[in-house]
Coordinates of C-alpha atoms in Angstrom, one line a residue:
Chain A
M1 CA 72.1 84.1 125.5
G2 CA 74.1 82.5 128.2
V3 CA 76.7 81.3 125.6
T4 CA 77.0 84.9 124.2
L5 CA 77.5 86.2 127.7
F6 CA 80.3 83.8 128.6
I7 CA 82.1 84.0 125.2
A8 CA 82.0 87.8 125.3
F9 CA 83.2 87.8 128.8
I10 CA 86.1 85.5 128.1
V11 CA 87.2 87.4 125.0
L12 CA 87.1 90.7 126.9
I13 CA 89.2 89.3 129.7
V14 CA 91.8 87.9 127.2
L15 CA 92.0 91.4 125.7
S16 CA 92.9 92.7 129.2
V17 CA 89.7 94.7 129.6
P18 CA 89.3 95.4 133.3
I19 CA 87.1 92.7 134.9
S20 CA 84.6 95.1 136.1
I21 CA 84.0 96.5 132.7
A22 CA 84.1 93.1 131.1
L23 CA 81.3 92.0 133.4
G24 CA 79.1 95.0 132.4
L25 CA 80.0 95.0 128.7
S26 CA 79.4 91.2 128.2
S27 CA 76.0 91.6 129.8
M28 CA 75.3 94.6 127.6
I29 CA 76.3 92.7 124.4
A30 CA 74.1 89.7 125.5
V31 CA 71.2 92.1 126.1
L32 CA 71.7 93.9 122.8
L33 CA 71.9 90.7 120.7
H34 CA 69.1 88.6 122.3
T35 CA 66.5 90.9 123.8
D36 CA 64.8 94.2 123.1
M37 CA 65.3 95.3 126.7
S38 CA 66.2 99.0 127.1
L39 CA 69.8 99.6 128.1
M40 CA 68.4 101.9 130.7
V41 CA 67.7 98.8 132.8
L42 CA 71.4 98.1 132.8
V43 CA 72.3 101.5 134.2
Q44 CA 69.7 101.0 136.9
K45 CA 71.1 97.6 137.8
I46 CA 74.6 99.1 138.1
F47 CA 73.3 101.8 140.3
G48 CA 71.3 99.4 142.4
G49 CA 74.4 97.1 142.8
V50 CA 76.0 99.5 145.3
N51 CA 72.9 101.1 146.7
S52 CA 73.2 99.0 149.9
F53 CA 73.9 100.0 153.4
T54 CA 75.5 96.7 154.3
L55 CA 78.1 96.9 151.5
M56 CA 79.3 100.1 153.2
A57 CA 81.0 97.9 155.8
I58 CA 83.6 97.2 153.1
P59 CA 85.1 100.8 152.8
F60 CA 85.0 101.2 156.5
F61 CA 86.8 97.9 157.2
I62 CA 89.4 98.9 154.6
L63 CA 89.9 102.3 156.2
A64 CA 90.0 100.8 159.7
G65 CA 92.7 98.3 158.7
N66 CA 94.8 101.0 156.9
I67 CA 94.6 103.4 159.8
M68 CA 95.6 100.7 162.3
A69 CA 98.5 99.6 160.1
A70 CA 99.8 103.2 159.8
G71 CA 99.2 103.9 163.5
G72 CA 102.1 101.6 164.6
V73 CA 100.1 98.5 165.4
S74 CA 102.1 96.0 163.4
N75 CA 105.3 96.5 165.4
R76 CA 103.4 96.1 168.7
L77 CA 101.6 92.9 167.6
V78 CA 104.9 91.4 166.4
N79 CA 106.6 92.2 169.7
F80 CA 103.8 90.7 171.7
A81 CA 103.8 87.5 169.5
G82 CA 107.6 87.5 169.9
T83 CA 107.6 87.4 173.7
L84 CA 105.0 84.6 173.6
I85 CA 106.5 82.1 171.2
G86 CA 109.8 83.6 169.9
R87 CA 111.8 81.1 171.9
L88 CA 110.6 78.0 170.0
T89 CA 112.4 76.4 167.0
G90 CA 111.7 78.6 163.9
G91 CA 110.6 81.3 166.4
L92 CA 110.5 84.2 164.0
A93 CA 108.4 82.3 161.4
L94 CA 105.9 81.3 164.1
V95 CA 105.9 84.9 165.4
S96 CA 105.0 86.1 161.9
T97 CA 102.1 83.7 161.6
V98 CA 100.7 84.6 165.1
A99 CA 101.2 88.3 164.4
C100 CA 99.2 87.8 161.1
T101 CA 96.4 86.2 163.0
F102 CA 96.3 89.2 165.4
F103 CA 96.5 91.6 162.5
G104 CA 93.7 89.6 160.7
A105 CA 91.5 90.5 163.5
I106 CA 92.0 94.2 162.7
S107 CA 92.2 94.1 159.0
G108 CA 89.8 92.4 156.6
S109 CA 92.1 91.7 153.8
A110 CA 94.8 89.1 153.1
P111 CA 97.3 91.2 151.1
A112 CA 97.0 94.0 153.6
T113 CA 97.9 91.5 156.4
T114 CA 100.9 90.2 154.4
A115 CA 102.0 93.7 153.7
A116 CA 101.7 94.9 157.3
I117 CA 103.5 91.9 159.0
G118 CA 105.8 91.2 156.1
A119 CA 107.2 94.7 156.2
V120 CA 108.2 94.1 159.9
M121 CA 109.2 90.5 159.8
V122 CA 111.0 89.6 156.5
E123 CA 114.2 91.5 157.3
P124 CA 114.7 90.2 160.8
M125 CA 114.2 86.6 159.5
E126 CA 116.8 87.1 156.9
K127 CA 119.2 88.5 159.4
K128 CA 118.7 85.5 161.7
G129 CA 119.7 83.2 158.8
Y130 CA 116.4 82.1 157.5
S131 CA 116.3 81.7 153.8
K132 CA 114.8 84.6 152.0
E133 CA 112.3 82.4 150.1
F134 CA 111.1 80.7 153.3
A135 CA 110.6 84.1 155.0
A136 CA 108.6 85.4 152.1
A137 CA 106.6 82.2 151.8
T138 CA 105.8 82.4 155.5
V139 CA 104.4 85.9 155.4
A140 CA 102.5 85.3 152.1
A141 CA 100.8 82.2 153.4
S142 CA 100.1 83.7 156.9
G143 CA 98.5 86.7 155.3
T144 CA 95.6 84.6 154.1
I145 CA 94.6 84.0 157.7
G146 CA 93.3 87.6 157.5
L147 CA 90.5 86.5 155.3
L148 CA 89.1 84.0 157.8
I149 CA 89.6 85.9 161.1
P150 CA 86.8 88.5 161.4
P151 CA 86.3 91.2 160.2
S152 CA 86.7 90.0 156.6
I153 CA 85.9 92.0 153.6
T154 CA 85.5 88.9 151.5
M155 CA 82.9 87.6 153.9
V156 CA 80.9 90.8 153.8
L157 CA 80.8 90.5 150.0
Y158 CA 79.6 86.9 150.2
G159 CA 77.1 87.8 152.9
V160 CA 75.6 90.6 150.8
I161 CA 75.4 88.6 147.6
A162 CA 74.1 85.4 149.1
G163 CA 71.9 87.1 151.7
A164 CA 73.6 85.3 154.6
S165 CA 74.1 86.8 158.0
I166 CA 77.4 88.7 158.2
G167 CA 77.5 88.4 161.9
K168 CA 77.2 84.6 161.7
L169 CA 79.8 84.4 158.9
F170 CA 82.3 86.4 161.1
L171 CA 81.7 84.0 164.0
A172 CA 82.0 81.0 161.8
G173 CA 85.4 82.2 160.5
I174 CA 87.1 82.2 163.9
I175 CA 87.8 78.5 164.3
P176 CA 89.0 77.8 160.7
G177 CA 91.2 81.0 161.0
L178 CA 92.8 79.7 164.2
L179 CA 93.2 76.2 162.7
M180 CA 94.9 77.8 159.7
C181 CA 97.3 79.6 162.0
L182 CA 98.1 76.3 163.8
T183 CA 98.5 74.4 160.5
L184 CA 100.9 77.0 159.1
M185 CA 102.9 77.0 162.3
G186 CA 103.2 73.3 162.1
V187 CA 104.7 73.5 158.6
E188 CA 107.1 76.3 159.7
Y189 CA 108.1 74.3 162.8
A190 CA 108.9 71.2 160.7
I191 CA 110.9 73.1 158.1
S192 CA 112.8 75.1 160.7
R193 CA 113.7 72.0 162.6
K194 CA 115.0 70.3 159.5
R195 CA 117.0 73.4 158.5
G196 CA 118.1 74.2 162.0
Y197 CA 116.5 77.7 162.4
G198 CA 116.8 78.4 166.1
G199 CA 114.6 80.5 168.4
D200 CA 115.3 83.7 170.4
A201 CA 116.1 83.9 174.0
P202 CA 113.0 83.3 176.1
A203 CA 111.2 86.4 177.3
S204 CA 110.7 87.1 180.9
L205 CA 107.2 87.3 182.4
K206 CA 107.8 91.1 182.7
E207 CA 108.6 91.4 179.1
I208 CA 105.5 89.4 178.1
F209 CA 103.4 91.7 180.3
L210 CA 104.9 94.9 178.9
S211 CA 104.4 93.9 175.3
F212 CA 100.9 92.8 176.0
K213 CA 100.2 96.1 177.6
S214 CA 101.5 98.0 174.6
S215 CA 99.4 96.0 172.2
I216 CA 96.2 95.6 174.3
L217 CA 94.5 98.6 172.7
A218 CA 95.0 97.1 169.2
L219 CA 93.8 93.6 170.4
L220 CA 90.7 95.1 171.9
M221 CA 89.5 96.3 168.5
P222 CA 88.1 92.9 167.3
L223 CA 86.3 92.6 170.7
I224 CA 84.6 95.9 170.1
I225 CA 83.6 94.9 166.5
L226 CA 82.4 91.4 167.3
G227 CA 80.9 92.3 170.7
G228 CA 79.1 95.2 169.2
I229 CA 77.6 93.2 166.4
Y230 CA 76.5 90.2 168.5
G231 CA 75.4 92.4 171.4
G232 CA 73.0 94.0 169.0
I233 CA 74.7 97.3 169.7
F234 CA 75.6 98.0 166.1
T235 CA 75.1 96.7 162.6
P236 CA 78.3 95.4 160.8
T237 CA 78.6 98.7 159.0
E238 CA 78.3 100.7 162.2
A239 CA 80.8 98.4 163.8
A240 CA 83.3 99.1 161.0
V241 CA 82.9 102.9 161.5
V242 CA 83.4 102.5 165.2
A243 CA 86.6 100.6 164.4
V244 CA 87.7 103.5 162.2
V245 CA 87.1 106.0 165.0
Y246 CA 88.8 103.8 167.5
G247 CA 91.8 103.4 165.3
V248 CA 92.1 107.1 164.8
I249 CA 91.9 107.8 168.5
I250 CA 94.6 105.3 169.5
G251 CA 96.7 106.3 166.5
L252 CA 96.5 109.9 167.5
F253 CA 96.6 109.8 171.3
A254 CA 97.9 106.5 172.5
Y255 CA 100.5 105.4 169.9
K256 CA 101.0 108.9 168.6
E257 CA 102.1 107.7 165.2
L258 CA 99.2 109.4 163.2
N259 CA 98.6 113.0 162.3
F260 CA 95.9 114.8 160.4
K261 CA 97.8 114.9 157.2
K262 CA 98.5 111.1 157.3
I263 CA 94.8 110.4 158.1
M264 CA 93.7 112.4 155.0
E265 CA 96.2 110.5 152.9
I266 CA 94.9 107.2 154.2
L267 CA 91.3 108.3 153.6
Q268 CA 92.0 109.0 150.0
N269 CA 93.9 105.8 149.3
S270 CA 91.4 103.7 151.1
G271 CA 88.7 105.5 149.0
K272 CA 90.5 104.5 145.8
S273 CA 90.7 100.8 146.8
T274 CA 87.1 100.9 147.8
A275 CA 86.1 102.2 144.4
V276 CA 87.9 99.4 142.6
I277 CA 86.1 96.7 144.6
L278 CA 82.7 98.4 144.6
Y279 CA 82.7 99.3 140.9
L280 CA 83.2 95.6 140.4
V281 CA 80.3 94.8 142.6
A282 CA 78.2 97.3 140.7
T283 CA 78.8 95.9 137.2
A284 CA 78.6 92.3 138.5
H285 CA 75.1 93.1 139.5
I286 CA 74.0 93.2 135.9
F287 CA 75.9 90.1 135.1
S288 CA 74.3 88.2 137.9
Y289 CA 70.9 89.6 137.0
I290 CA 71.3 88.0 133.5
L291 CA 72.6 84.8 135.0
A292 CA 69.5 84.6 137.2
S293 CA 67.0 85.5 134.5
E294 CA 68.5 82.9 132.2
Q295 CA 68.5 80.4 135.0
I296 CA 72.1 79.5 134.4
P297 CA 72.9 78.4 137.9
Q298 CA 69.9 76.1 137.8
Q299 CA 71.1 74.5 134.6
L300 CA 74.6 74.1 136.1
A301 CA 73.0 72.5 139.1
Q302 CA 71.1 70.0 137.0
L303 CA 74.4 69.2 135.3
M304 CA 76.2 68.6 138.6
L305 CA 73.3 66.7 140.0
S306 CA 73.4 64.4 137.0
V307 CA 77.0 63.5 138.0
S308 CA 76.0 62.9 141.7
S309 CA 73.2 63.9 144.0
N310 CA 75.4 63.5 147.1
P311 CA 75.8 67.0 148.7
L312 CA 79.4 66.2 149.7
M313 CA 80.3 65.4 146.1
I314 CA 78.8 68.6 144.9
Q315 CA 80.6 70.4 147.6
F316 CA 83.9 68.9 146.5
M317 CA 83.3 69.7 142.8
I318 CA 82.6 73.3 143.8
M319 CA 85.8 73.4 145.9
I320 CA 87.9 72.2 143.0
A321 CA 86.3 74.8 140.8
L322 CA 87.1 77.5 143.4
L323 CA 90.7 76.4 143.9
F324 CA 91.1 76.6 140.2
A325 CA 89.4 80.0 139.9
G326 CA 91.4 81.3 142.8
T327 CA 94.7 80.7 140.9
F328 CA 93.9 83.4 138.4
L329 CA 91.1 85.5 139.9
D330 CA 91.4 88.0 142.7
N331 CA 89.2 86.9 145.6
A332 CA 86.8 89.9 145.4
V333 CA 86.3 89.2 141.7
A334 CA 85.8 85.5 142.4
I335 CA 83.2 86.1 145.1
V336 CA 81.1 88.6 143.0
L337 CA 81.4 86.4 139.9
L338 CA 81.0 82.9 141.4
T339 CA 78.6 83.3 144.4
P340 CA 75.6 84.0 142.1
I341 CA 76.5 80.8 140.2
F342 CA 77.4 78.4 143.0
Y343 CA 75.2 79.6 145.9
P344 CA 71.8 78.6 144.2
I345 CA 73.3 75.1 143.7
T346 CA 74.2 74.7 147.3
V347 CA 70.8 75.8 148.3
Q348 CA 69.3 73.2 146.1
V349 CA 71.2 70.4 147.8
G350 CA 70.7 71.8 151.3
I351 CA 74.1 73.0 152.2
D352 CA 74.1 75.6 155.0
P353 CA 74.8 79.1 153.5
V354 CA 77.1 80.1 156.4
F355 CA 79.1 76.9 156.2
F356 CA 79.4 77.2 152.4
G357 CA 80.4 80.9 152.7
V358 CA 83.3 80.0 155.0
L359 CA 84.5 77.2 152.8
M360 CA 84.3 79.5 149.8
V361 CA 86.4 82.2 151.5
F362 CA 88.8 79.5 152.6
A363 CA 89.3 78.1 149.1
L364 CA 89.7 81.5 147.7
A365 CA 92.2 82.4 150.4
I366 CA 94.4 79.5 149.2
G367 CA 94.1 81.2 145.8
Q368 CA 95.9 84.2 147.2
V369 CA 99.1 82.2 147.5
T370 CA 98.9 80.2 144.3
P371 CA 100.6 81.5 141.1
P372 CA 100.0 83.0 138.6
V373 CA 97.6 85.5 140.3
G374 CA 98.1 85.4 144.1
L375 CA 98.0 88.8 145.6
C376 CA 99.8 87.7 148.8
L377 CA 102.6 86.3 146.7
F378 CA 103.0 89.6 144.8
V379 CA 103.1 91.6 148.0
A380 CA 105.6 89.2 149.6
C381 CA 107.8 89.3 146.4
N382 CA 107.8 93.1 146.7
I383 CA 108.8 93.2 150.3
S384 CA 111.5 90.4 150.1
K385 CA 112.7 91.0 146.5
V386 CA 112.5 87.2 145.9
S387 CA 111.4 86.3 142.4
I388 CA 107.9 85.0 141.9
E389 CA 109.2 81.7 140.5
K390 CA 111.4 81.0 143.6
L391 CA 108.6 82.1 146.0
S392 CA 106.0 79.9 144.2
K393 CA 108.3 76.9 144.9
A394 CA 108.9 77.8 148.5
V395 CA 105.2 78.2 149.2
I396 CA 104.3 74.7 148.1
P397 CA 104.4 73.0 151.6
F398 CA 102.2 75.7 152.9
L399 CA 99.7 75.2 150.1
V400 CA 99.6 71.5 150.6
A401 CA 98.9 71.9 154.3
L402 CA 96.1 74.4 153.6
I403 CA 94.4 72.2 151.1
V404 CA 94.5 69.3 153.5
L405 CA 92.8 71.6 156.1
L406 CA 90.2 72.6 153.5
V407 CA 89.3 69.0 152.9
V408 CA 89.0 68.3 156.6
L409 CA 86.7 71.4 157.1
N410 CA 84.6 70.1 154.2
L411 CA 84.1 66.8 155.9
I412 CA 83.4 68.1 159.4
P413 CA 80.8 71.0 159.2
D414 CA 80.6 71.2 162.9
V415 CA 84.1 72.7 163.1
I416 CA 82.9 75.8 161.2
L417 CA 79.4 75.9 162.6
Y418 CA 80.3 75.3 166.3
I419 CA 80.5 79.0 167.3
P420 CA 77.6 80.4 165.3
R421 CA 75.4 77.5 166.7
H422 CA 76.4 77.9 170.3
A423 CA 76.9 81.7 170.5
V424 CA 74.1 83.0 172.7
F425 CA 73.9 86.7 173.2
Chain B
M1 CA 94.0 119.1 121.3
Y2 CA 96.0 116.5 123.1
T3 CA 97.4 119.0 125.6
I4 CA 93.9 120.5 126.2
L5 CA 92.6 117.0 126.8
K6 CA 95.4 116.3 129.2
R7 CA 94.6 119.5 131.1
I8 CA 90.9 118.7 131.3
N9 CA 91.6 115.2 132.6
K10 CA 94.0 116.6 135.2
I11 CA 91.3 118.9 136.5
A12 CA 88.7 116.2 136.4
D13 CA 91.0 113.9 138.4
K14 CA 91.5 116.6 141.1
F15 CA 87.8 117.0 141.3
A16 CA 87.3 113.2 141.5
K17 CA 89.9 112.8 144.3
F18 CA 88.3 115.6 146.2
I19 CA 84.9 113.9 145.9
V20 CA 86.4 110.6 147.1
S21 CA 87.9 112.2 150.2
L22 CA 84.9 114.3 150.9
S23 CA 82.3 111.6 150.5
F24 CA 84.4 109.0 152.4
G25 CA 85.0 111.4 155.3
T26 CA 81.4 112.5 155.5
M27 CA 80.1 108.9 155.4
T28 CA 82.3 108.1 158.3
L29 CA 81.2 111.0 160.4
L30 CA 77.5 110.5 159.5
I31 CA 77.5 106.8 160.6
F32 CA 79.5 107.6 163.7
A33 CA 77.1 110.4 164.6
Q34 CA 74.2 107.9 164.0
V35 CA 75.7 105.5 166.6
I36 CA 76.4 108.4 169.1
F37 CA 72.9 109.8 168.7
R38 CA 71.3 106.4 169.3
Y39 CA 73.2 105.6 172.4
V40 CA 74.1 108.9 174.0
F41 CA 71.2 111.1 173.0
K42 CA 68.7 108.2 172.8
E43 CA 67.5 109.6 169.6
S44 CA 67.7 107.9 166.2
L45 CA 68.8 110.0 163.2
S46 CA 66.4 109.2 160.4
W47 CA 68.5 110.6 157.5
S48 CA 72.1 109.8 158.3
E49 CA 72.0 106.3 156.8
E50 CA 70.3 107.3 153.6
L51 CA 72.7 110.3 153.0
A52 CA 75.7 108.2 153.7
R53 CA 74.5 105.6 151.2
Y54 CA 74.2 108.3 148.6
M55 CA 77.7 109.5 149.3
F56 CA 78.9 105.9 149.0
I57 CA 77.4 105.7 145.5
W58 CA 79.3 108.9 144.5
L59 CA 82.5 107.5 146.1
T60 CA 82.2 104.3 144.0
F61 CA 81.5 105.8 140.6
I62 CA 83.7 108.9 140.9
G63 CA 86.5 106.8 142.6
A64 CA 86.4 104.4 139.7
S65 CA 87.5 107.2 137.4
V66 CA 90.6 107.8 139.6
A67 CA 91.3 104.1 139.3
T68 CA 91.1 104.2 135.5
R69 CA 93.6 107.1 135.4
E70 CA 95.9 105.3 137.8
K71 CA 95.3 101.9 136.1
T72 CA 94.4 100.1 139.3
H73 CA 91.3 98.4 138.0
I74 CA 91.8 94.6 138.3
N75 CA 92.4 92.9 134.9
V76 CA 94.1 89.8 133.6
A77 CA 97.1 91.1 131.7
M78 CA 98.8 87.7 131.5
F79 CA 97.7 87.0 127.9
V80 CA 98.5 90.4 126.5
N81 CA 101.8 90.6 128.3
N82 CA 102.9 87.3 126.7
L83 CA 102.3 88.5 123.2
K84 CA 105.6 88.5 121.3
S85 CA 104.9 91.2 118.7
P86 CA 104.7 94.7 120.2
K87 CA 102.4 95.7 117.3
V88 CA 99.8 93.0 118.1
K89 CA 100.1 93.9 121.8
K90 CA 99.4 97.5 121.0
T91 CA 96.4 96.6 118.9
F92 CA 95.0 94.4 121.7
I93 CA 95.3 97.1 124.2
L94 CA 93.8 99.7 122.0
L95 CA 90.9 97.4 121.2
A96 CA 90.4 96.7 124.9
N97 CA 90.3 100.4 125.6
V98 CA 87.9 101.2 122.7
L99 CA 85.5 98.4 123.9
S100 CA 85.7 99.8 127.4
M101 CA 84.8 103.2 126.0
F102 CA 81.8 101.8 124.2
F103 CA 80.5 100.5 127.6
L104 CA 81.2 103.8 129.3
G105 CA 79.6 105.8 126.4
V106 CA 76.4 103.8 126.9
L107 CA 76.5 104.5 130.7
V108 CA 77.1 108.2 130.0
Y109 CA 74.2 108.5 127.5
Y110 CA 71.6 106.4 129.4
G111 CA 72.9 107.6 132.8
F112 CA 72.2 111.2 131.9
N113 CA 68.8 110.2 130.6
I114 CA 67.8 108.4 133.7
A115 CA 69.2 111.1 136.0
S116 CA 67.4 113.9 134.2
Q117 CA 64.2 112.0 134.1
V118 CA 64.3 111.2 137.8
L119 CA 65.1 114.9 138.4
K120 CA 62.1 115.9 136.2
F121 CA 59.7 113.7 138.1
N122 CA 60.9 115.5 141.3
Q123 CA 61.4 112.3 143.2
V124 CA 62.8 113.2 146.6
S125 CA 64.5 111.3 149.4
A126 CA 62.2 109.7 151.9
S127 CA 64.0 111.2 154.9
M128 CA 65.4 114.4 153.4
P129 CA 62.6 116.1 151.3
F130 CA 65.0 118.7 150.1
L131 CA 67.3 116.2 148.4
K132 CA 66.3 115.1 144.8
I133 CA 67.2 111.5 144.1
G134 CA 68.1 112.6 140.5
F135 CA 71.3 114.1 141.9
V136 CA 72.4 110.8 143.2
Y137 CA 71.9 109.1 139.8
F138 CA 74.3 111.7 138.2
A139 CA 77.2 109.8 139.8
V140 CA 77.0 107.1 137.1
P141 CA 77.2 109.3 134.0
I142 CA 79.7 111.8 135.5
G143 CA 82.0 109.1 136.7
S144 CA 81.7 107.3 133.4
L145 CA 82.4 110.5 131.4
I146 CA 85.6 111.1 133.3
M147 CA 86.7 107.6 132.7
F148 CA 85.8 108.0 129.0
F149 CA 88.0 111.0 128.6
N150 CA 90.9 109.4 130.5
L151 CA 90.7 106.4 128.1
I152 CA 91.0 108.7 125.1
E153 CA 94.2 110.1 126.7
I154 CA 95.5 106.7 127.5
N155 CA 94.8 105.5 123.9
L156 CA 96.5 108.5 122.4
A157 CA 99.5 107.8 124.6
V158 CA 99.6 104.2 123.4
I159 CA 99.4 105.3 119.8
K160 CA 102.2 107.8 120.3
D161 CA 104.2 105.2 122.2
E162 CA 104.6 107.5 125.1
N163 CA 103.5 104.7 127.4
E164 CA 104.8 101.2 126.6
E165 CA 102.6 99.5 129.2
G166 CA 99.4 101.2 127.8
G167 CA 96.1 99.7 128.7
L168 CA 94.5 99.4 132.0
H169 CA 96.0 97.5 134.9

């Protein structure tokens, strides 16, 4: 039955059937051929897949991010980052990365982060004499920080599927997200130095203060979300809604770049993106039900354990699989497809679910900037009009640096687990 | 026939988009009201969370039909796009769509079955006795039906070569 399931799935994918439907249909074929289970069960499983209050955090985080992006936040974050570090060698590249880190704390998605900051930064970088490819690679790679810095839609998905605490996952993403920011800045600095990309004139203290003041309302948003969740004031889903309302209020009254018509447009577009992700979650629910009932993860675990029983080896094998999967799967797809397979294995060898969740999101974040299917690359191509081939080449130094960081995080769990362990509220 | 189908799909799409905005907007207001009631009025709403969840289910399945029409469902088009012969490519895309329609057909048939059964048993919501759970279940067959009809239209367009890219994206 497991073989039928995978063969059917792969054939459907090759035929270009949408992945959500391929997940449901391959399960249906396996059920029809090997059991006399009623297909009604499948419909119930699909329905049950999205009948979850926690999953509702996803549409609200998408909506909050889109509202903030339309409300004029990106410009303000870029200005603030600019006054802080614009003076350094490769200033504009560093500014892009720091602005992406700020923006990641508002948005839960990597492509959205690349789109928001890329739209503001690519042109000024070109004008300043940076190569187009380098500018595009910078915003593509920096966008992935958005997946690690809370809130993160990918982490919500993992948390729901693996049953891990979303609050803890969010906290655990902070340090790796910041390290990612520093690592990428290191790469940018080195390249800029070699190519002689200069910095801007240093900003005065007054300018720093003014740009801080104009972006403070946006920077407060993550504090409201995280503080609210850990203070026991709201659930992650409620925190996401509060973020939406907060975004609407500052967009309407403080930054005055939103109006009712724009909000309705954003609502509908965010609803559409939500449906794409959640439909996938719904149909994946049948798929993972069959995986579990056939004990496929357990069999895979046996196989891996026969190679090595060392948790670290298992961890690395999974990381390699994830990096590979990330090159052609969108990260939401990879999470809903692979968490039910890999999570039981990590439980068996005693790997912490929060630790593993962050590593998984990190590995898949790298997949967002690897060809052939890297959403951040596509977004950056669109903005900069650089071809995907040239961009794929320019992004290599960033990729190497991120993979090195991933290995380090694998070896030192305390880096990821420090905040969730020591956070006392 | 084709023009009638096109017209029906257009109306269904408008309905679907309306449901997406309505349920998303209502969900947001419900959950926000829940927070306000708990902290400002010191009173917990018992029904807001459940109702919002049901709207979320409608948003997902009806919104998926909009995504089918706009071809925004995630797929791997790499193999199909690299096919040299346009004829083979067309066949692949038609086959993919017909297979998708089989899946959706099953969801329509069994979805209506389940929904009407649940409706018959008069199962009601725990916190809102006036709301029959059967209505929530209808999201699956209705959304699937709209997707099914959109795929017929897309297939006809592929056959007629109106749309080179065909398929779902």
